[in-house]
């Protein structure tokens, strides 16, 4: 007798531990449970296993140089090139196989496949063009592009000539672009005329040009023509310092560029991310350690094999796309998919249609997407044959057990392990998650740390907390994929990530502890449940946003005196932005000002930071020392009990804010 849907759901709801499916274990890249002990005993040499996945021009002398913590160096003395590792070395055996399968919008008209041969060719041509435009080794090239193939092509072209890239998410605003280009002294930009959203062309160059107007130095810009005649209405003319991508590549047809030899510790890229202050942090990743890390985790955790068609639905503008659409999968010589559109256009089964059509073998996505799929209903995935899938993954935020089980049942048909991967822009790649062929899964818990990693959950005094109690996630030993510093700001690097739990005067690596600013708890089996950020960073749909960045955008709006931004619970987004605002004398908290605030946030950061609610209030709740009590505002946003207000200077304001938030 087969189980009915209701019975199945009831059984799953009860179940807390899931064994990896036998069919998966049999073929898994990582299937030896002994790897945990082996890596511990053989640390840090165990990480040769990661470096061995790459081709090195010169072997490294030392696995880890920890003589100057926390400025760790990995695979020192080694030399390699990332683009050669992602392209050239696959040409003999896999030259005719697909490297990138791109699913563009508008639907059905615009898919493109690049074989390794073709990708190699275009990367070479564009590398030659960049060089001709004056790009030299170590010049930072900024990219401001949506999910079009020219983005990974430009990244790999930069890697080929040793020019670090700095990719700015296309959904970020013109101001955000300018800030990042100024901060990195980046003189080159690669962008595009526009792209499609839900089938309609969208102007992107206009935004890029506004950003460029805010850049303090001279720039050269390359513009990809994505829209063709559909972009004519935007009336773009390229400026004197702007070149057409297609012309450049055509002018360098057949060019070959020898990959530049890079030291393992040379910078591969910069990625700006949000932190506690209003200024984004430029996270620096290097060539040898980063590429080893993303290759090893792609192989061990995502179980990627060359014959797979691997699908990660993230955007390359975030770290997940860098590590697990571009570098990890291509280093392993597999087929990686890229999707330009949204999951509900033209219909809510778009992702499932793509999985079916391309026989995708893995799907790596975010809990926010899974919650949306769940809300739309299982009839959408059920209408498609998803049996090509072998493994599912999630990243970006905690996944609640109910969403996990829905994913397991309706997308994986109980045949696919799920890897819930905790990591950050700064860690370069995955840190806490199960090895899918080895470990049982516990919905809601990311899992144990990967082999070779020492993760502990500490209290504020630095002692390990008991199982089940909330504490702070810390990483006790360095790892190859870690950030090396914040760009041109070693001091802030120490302050942000190390100062909390380290003896910062010590030269002994044992005294240095990495603090990612996440809360977590651990169970008796060593499985870690990540509870979320403990700093002023919000996680909206898996995207990291700094409350300070949003607040400073709001305060910049005429008529606003003060602003406090907090994250409130949201069914789909996980967290949403709630803004509490006081007005200057003579200004009223009306719809007009609310619209101006929303526009101000969109201009400074982008639509992803748009407040869910703007509440005008005569005052903000403050402690006697004048600090805003964000905790109270969070409770208001969540409609929760307020708790203790006795430490406030102005306790009466809380009830008033609460009334206003409820729309009084
Ligand atoms: C890869 C990425 C990092 C922050 C991180 C944490 C949250 C990521 C998670 C998770 C719970 C997971 N986070 N993965 N929380 N479970 N599996 O998302 O990088 O954009 O830098 O964000 O995301 O709070 O500190 P990034």
mmCIF file with all atom_site columns, C-alpha atoms and ligand atoms in Angstrom, residues 271-274 283 318-321 323-324 364 367 394-399 419-430 432-433 444-446 473 514 516-519 528-535 537-539 542-545, ligand 1:
data_model
loop_
_atom_site.group_PDB
_atom_site.id
_atom_site.type_symbol
_atom_site.label_atom_id
_atom_site.label_alt_id
_atom_site.label_comp_id
_atom_site.label_asym_id
_atom_site.label_entity_id
_atom_site.label_seq_id
_atom_site.pdbx_PDB_ins_code
_atom_site.Cartn_x
_atom_site.Cartn_y
_atom_site.Cartn_z
_atom_site.occupancy
_atom_site.B_iso_or_equiv
_atom_site.pdbx_formal_charge
_atom_site.auth_seq_id
_atom_site.auth_comp_id
_atom_site.auth_asym_id
_atom_site.auth_atom_id
_atom_site.pdbx_PDB_model_num
ATOM   1  C CA  . UNK A 1 271 ? 33.726 41.470 -2.634 1.00 0.00 ? 271 UNK A CA  1
ATOM   2  C CA  . UNK A 1 272 ? 32.012 44.206 -0.706 1.00 0.00 ? 272 UNK A CA  1
ATOM   3  C CA  . UNK A 1 273 ? 29.645 43.144 2.024  1.00 0.00 ? 273 UNK A CA  1
ATOM   4  C CA  . UNK A 1 274 ? 27.669 44.757 4.817  1.00 0.00 ? 274 UNK A CA  1
ATOM   5  C CA  . UNK A 1 283 ? 36.584 41.313 1.657  1.00 0.00 ? 283 UNK A CA  1
ATOM   6  C CA  . UNK A 1 318 ? 26.773 37.627 -4.221 1.00 0.00 ? 318 UNK A CA  1
ATOM   7  C CA  . UNK A 1 319 ? 29.441 35.322 -2.839 1.00 0.00 ? 319 UNK A CA  1
ATOM   8  C CA  . UNK A 1 320 ? 27.359 32.181 -3.415 1.00 0.00 ? 320 UNK A CA  1
ATOM   9  C CA  . UNK A 1 321 ? 27.448 32.814 -7.145 1.00 0.00 ? 321 UNK A CA  1
ATOM   10 C CA  . UNK A 1 323 ? 32.047 30.329 -5.251 1.00 0.00 ? 323 UNK A CA  1
ATOM   11 C CA  . UNK A 1 324 ? 29.352 27.937 -6.396 1.00 0.00 ? 324 UNK A CA  1
ATOM   12 C CA  . UNK A 1 364 ? 21.430 24.845 -4.593 1.00 0.00 ? 364 UNK A CA  1
ATOM   13 C CA  . UNK A 1 367 ? 15.386 29.108 2.157  1.00 0.00 ? 367 UNK A CA  1
ATOM   14 C CA  . UNK A 1 394 ? 20.374 25.589 0.864  1.00 0.00 ? 394 UNK A CA  1
ATOM   15 C CA  . UNK A 1 395 ? 22.347 28.649 1.876  1.00 0.00 ? 395 UNK A CA  1
ATOM   16 C CA  . UNK A 1 396 ? 21.978 32.187 3.125  1.00 0.00 ? 396 UNK A CA  1
ATOM   17 C CA  . UNK A 1 397 ? 19.845 31.933 6.241  1.00 0.00 ? 397 UNK A CA  1
ATOM   18 C CA  . UNK A 1 398 ? 18.456 29.374 8.635  1.00 0.00 ? 398 UNK A CA  1
ATOM   19 C CA  . UNK A 1 399 ? 15.922 26.976 7.138  1.00 0.00 ? 399 UNK A CA  1
ATOM   20 C CA  . UNK A 1 419 ? 22.950 20.071 2.592  1.00 0.00 ? 419 UNK A CA  1
ATOM   21 C CA  . UNK A 1 420 ? 22.134 23.107 4.737  1.00 0.00 ? 420 UNK A CA  1
ATOM   22 C CA  . UNK A 1 421 ? 25.361 25.051 4.336  1.00 0.00 ? 421 UNK A CA  1
ATOM   23 C CA  . UNK A 1 422 ? 26.404 27.752 6.773  1.00 0.00 ? 422 UNK A CA  1
ATOM   24 C CA  . UNK A 1 423 ? 29.107 30.100 5.554  1.00 0.00 ? 423 UNK A CA  1
ATOM   25 C CA  . UNK A 1 424 ? 29.772 33.753 4.723  1.00 0.00 ? 424 UNK A CA  1
ATOM   26 C CA  . UNK A 1 425 ? 31.315 36.081 2.178  1.00 0.00 ? 425 UNK A CA  1
ATOM   27 C CA  . UNK A 1 426 ? 34.315 36.137 4.481  1.00 0.00 ? 426 UNK A CA  1
ATOM   28 C CA  . UNK A 1 427 ? 34.738 32.367 4.771  1.00 0.00 ? 427 UNK A CA  1
ATOM   29 C CA  . UNK A 1 428 ? 34.954 32.018 0.970  1.00 0.00 ? 428 UNK A CA  1
ATOM   30 C CA  . UNK A 1 429 ? 33.061 28.749 1.022  1.00 0.00 ? 429 UNK A CA  1
ATOM   31 C CA  . UNK A 1 430 ? 31.080 26.302 3.130  1.00 0.00 ? 430 UNK A CA  1
ATOM   32 C CA  . UNK A 1 432 ? 29.243 24.027 8.705  1.00 0.00 ? 432 UNK A CA  1
ATOM   33 C CA  . UNK A 1 433 ? 27.193 21.391 6.895  1.00 0.00 ? 433 UNK A CA  1
ATOM   34 C CA  . UNK A 1 444 ? 16.901 22.948 11.035 1.00 0.00 ? 444 UNK A CA  1
ATOM   35 C CA  . UNK A 1 445 ? 20.487 22.182 12.021 1.00 0.00 ? 445 UNK A CA  1
ATOM   36 C CA  . UNK A 1 446 ? 23.173 22.937 9.443  1.00 0.00 ? 446 UNK A CA  1
ATOM   37 C CA  . UNK A 1 473 ? 29.627 30.683 16.788 1.00 0.00 ? 473 UNK A CA  1
ATOM   38 C CA  . UNK A 1 514 ? 37.498 34.114 14.308 1.00 0.00 ? 514 UNK A CA  1
ATOM   39 C CA  . UNK A 1 516 ? 31.564 35.617 12.322 1.00 0.00 ? 516 UNK A CA  1
ATOM   40 C CA  . UNK A 1 517 ? 28.903 37.468 14.362 1.00 0.00 ? 517 UNK A CA  1
ATOM   41 C CA  . UNK A 1 518 ? 26.361 34.675 14.294 1.00 0.00 ? 518 UNK A CA  1
ATOM   42 C CA  . UNK A 1 519 ? 24.522 33.182 17.239 1.00 0.00 ? 519 UNK A CA  1
ATOM   43 C CA  . UNK A 1 528 ? 25.055 23.209 14.970 1.00 0.00 ? 528 UNK A CA  1
ATOM   44 C CA  . UNK A 1 529 ? 21.876 25.255 14.579 1.00 0.00 ? 529 UNK A CA  1
ATOM   45 C CA  . UNK A 1 530 ? 22.656 28.777 13.426 1.00 0.00 ? 530 UNK A CA  1
ATOM   46 C CA  . UNK A 1 531 ? 20.361 31.301 15.069 1.00 0.00 ? 531 UNK A CA  1
ATOM   47 C CA  . UNK A 1 532 ? 21.194 34.380 13.003 1.00 0.00 ? 532 UNK A CA  1
ATOM   48 C CA  . UNK A 1 533 ? 23.276 37.517 13.197 1.00 0.00 ? 533 UNK A CA  1
ATOM   49 C CA  . UNK A 1 534 ? 24.125 39.048 16.519 1.00 0.00 ? 534 UNK A CA  1
ATOM   50 C CA  . UNK A 1 535 ? 25.364 42.319 15.024 1.00 0.00 ? 535 UNK A CA  1
ATOM   51 C CA  . UNK A 1 537 ? 23.232 43.089 9.977  1.00 0.00 ? 537 UNK A CA  1
ATOM   52 C CA  . UNK A 1 538 ? 19.865 42.069 8.548  1.00 0.00 ? 538 UNK A CA  1
ATOM   53 C CA  . UNK A 1 539 ? 19.252 39.018 6.431  1.00 0.00 ? 539 UNK A CA  1
ATOM   54 C CA  . UNK A 1 542 ? 19.241 35.673 2.292  1.00 0.00 ? 542 UNK A CA  1
ATOM   55 C CA  . UNK A 1 543 ? 20.802 39.019 1.378  1.00 0.00 ? 543 UNK A CA  1
ATOM   56 C CA  . UNK A 1 544 ? 23.009 40.775 3.848  1.00 0.00 ? 544 UNK A CA  1
ATOM   57 C CA  . UNK A 1 545 ? 22.127 44.392 4.597  1.00 0.00 ? 545 UNK A CA  1
HETATM 58 C C1  . LIG B 2 .   ? 26.888 32.521 1.896  1.00 0.00 ? 1   LIG B C1  1
HETATM 59 C C2  . LIG B 2 .   ? 26.245 33.750 2.429  1.00 0.00 ? 1   LIG B C2  1
HETATM 60 C C3  . LIG B 2 .   ? 26.372 35.376 5.630  1.00 0.00 ? 1   LIG B C3  1
HETATM 61 C C4  . LIG B 2 .   ? 25.351 35.244 6.748  1.00 0.00 ? 1   LIG B C4  1
HETATM 62 C C5  . LIG B 2 .   ? 25.854 34.411 7.884  1.00 0.00 ? 1   LIG B C5  1
HETATM 63 C C6  . LIG B 2 .   ? 24.559 33.910 8.485  1.00 0.00 ? 1   LIG B C6  1
HETATM 64 C C7  . LIG B 2 .   ? 23.667 33.701 7.285  1.00 0.00 ? 1   LIG B C7  1
HETATM 65 C C8  . LIG B 2 .   ? 24.298 31.849 5.672  1.00 0.00 ? 1   LIG B C8  1
HETATM 66 C C9  . LIG B 2 .   ? 23.296 30.122 6.564  1.00 0.00 ? 1   LIG B C9  1
HETATM 67 C C10 . LIG B 2 .   ? 23.071 31.257 7.375  1.00 0.00 ? 1   LIG B C10 1
HETATM 68 C C11 . LIG B 2 .   ? 21.859 29.960 8.853  1.00 0.00 ? 1   LIG B C11 1
HETATM 69 C C12 . LIG B 2 .   ? 22.725 28.870 6.965  1.00 0.00 ? 1   LIG B C12 1
HETATM 70 N N1  . LIG B 2 .   ? 23.699 32.307 6.787  1.00 0.00 ? 1   LIG B N1  1
HETATM 71 N N2  . LIG B 2 .   ? 24.059 30.539 5.513  1.00 0.00 ? 1   LIG B N2  1
HETATM 72 N N3  . LIG B 2 .   ? 22.356 31.173 8.519  1.00 0.00 ? 1   LIG B N3  1
HETATM 73 N N4  . LIG B 2 .   ? 22.018 28.853 8.125  1.00 0.00 ? 1   LIG B N4  1
HETATM 74 N N5  . LIG B 2 .   ? 22.856 27.749 6.227  1.00 0.00 ? 1   LIG B N5  1
HETATM 75 O O1  . LIG B 2 .   ? 25.052 33.790 2.616  1.00 0.00 ? 1   LIG B O1  1
HETATM 76 O O2  . LIG B 2 .   ? 27.083 34.802 2.690  1.00 0.00 ? 1   LIG B O2  1
HETATM 77 O O3  . LIG B 2 .   ? 25.847 36.961 2.217  1.00 0.00 ? 1   LIG B O3  1
HETATM 78 O O4  . LIG B 2 .   ? 27.987 36.901 3.549  1.00 0.00 ? 1   LIG B O4  1
HETATM 79 O O5  . LIG B 2 .   ? 25.831 36.055 4.512  1.00 0.00 ? 1   LIG B O5  1
HETATM 80 O O6  . LIG B 2 .   ? 24.188 34.572 6.277  1.00 0.00 ? 1   LIG B O6  1
HETATM 81 O O7  . LIG B 2 .   ? 24.001 34.878 9.313  1.00 0.00 ? 1   LIG B O7  1
HETATM 82 O O8  . LIG B 2 .   ? 26.629 35.184 8.779  1.00 0.00 ? 1   LIG B O8  1
HETATM 83 P P1  . LIG B 2 .   ? 26.706 36.255 3.194  1.00 0.00 ? 1   LIG B P1  1
#
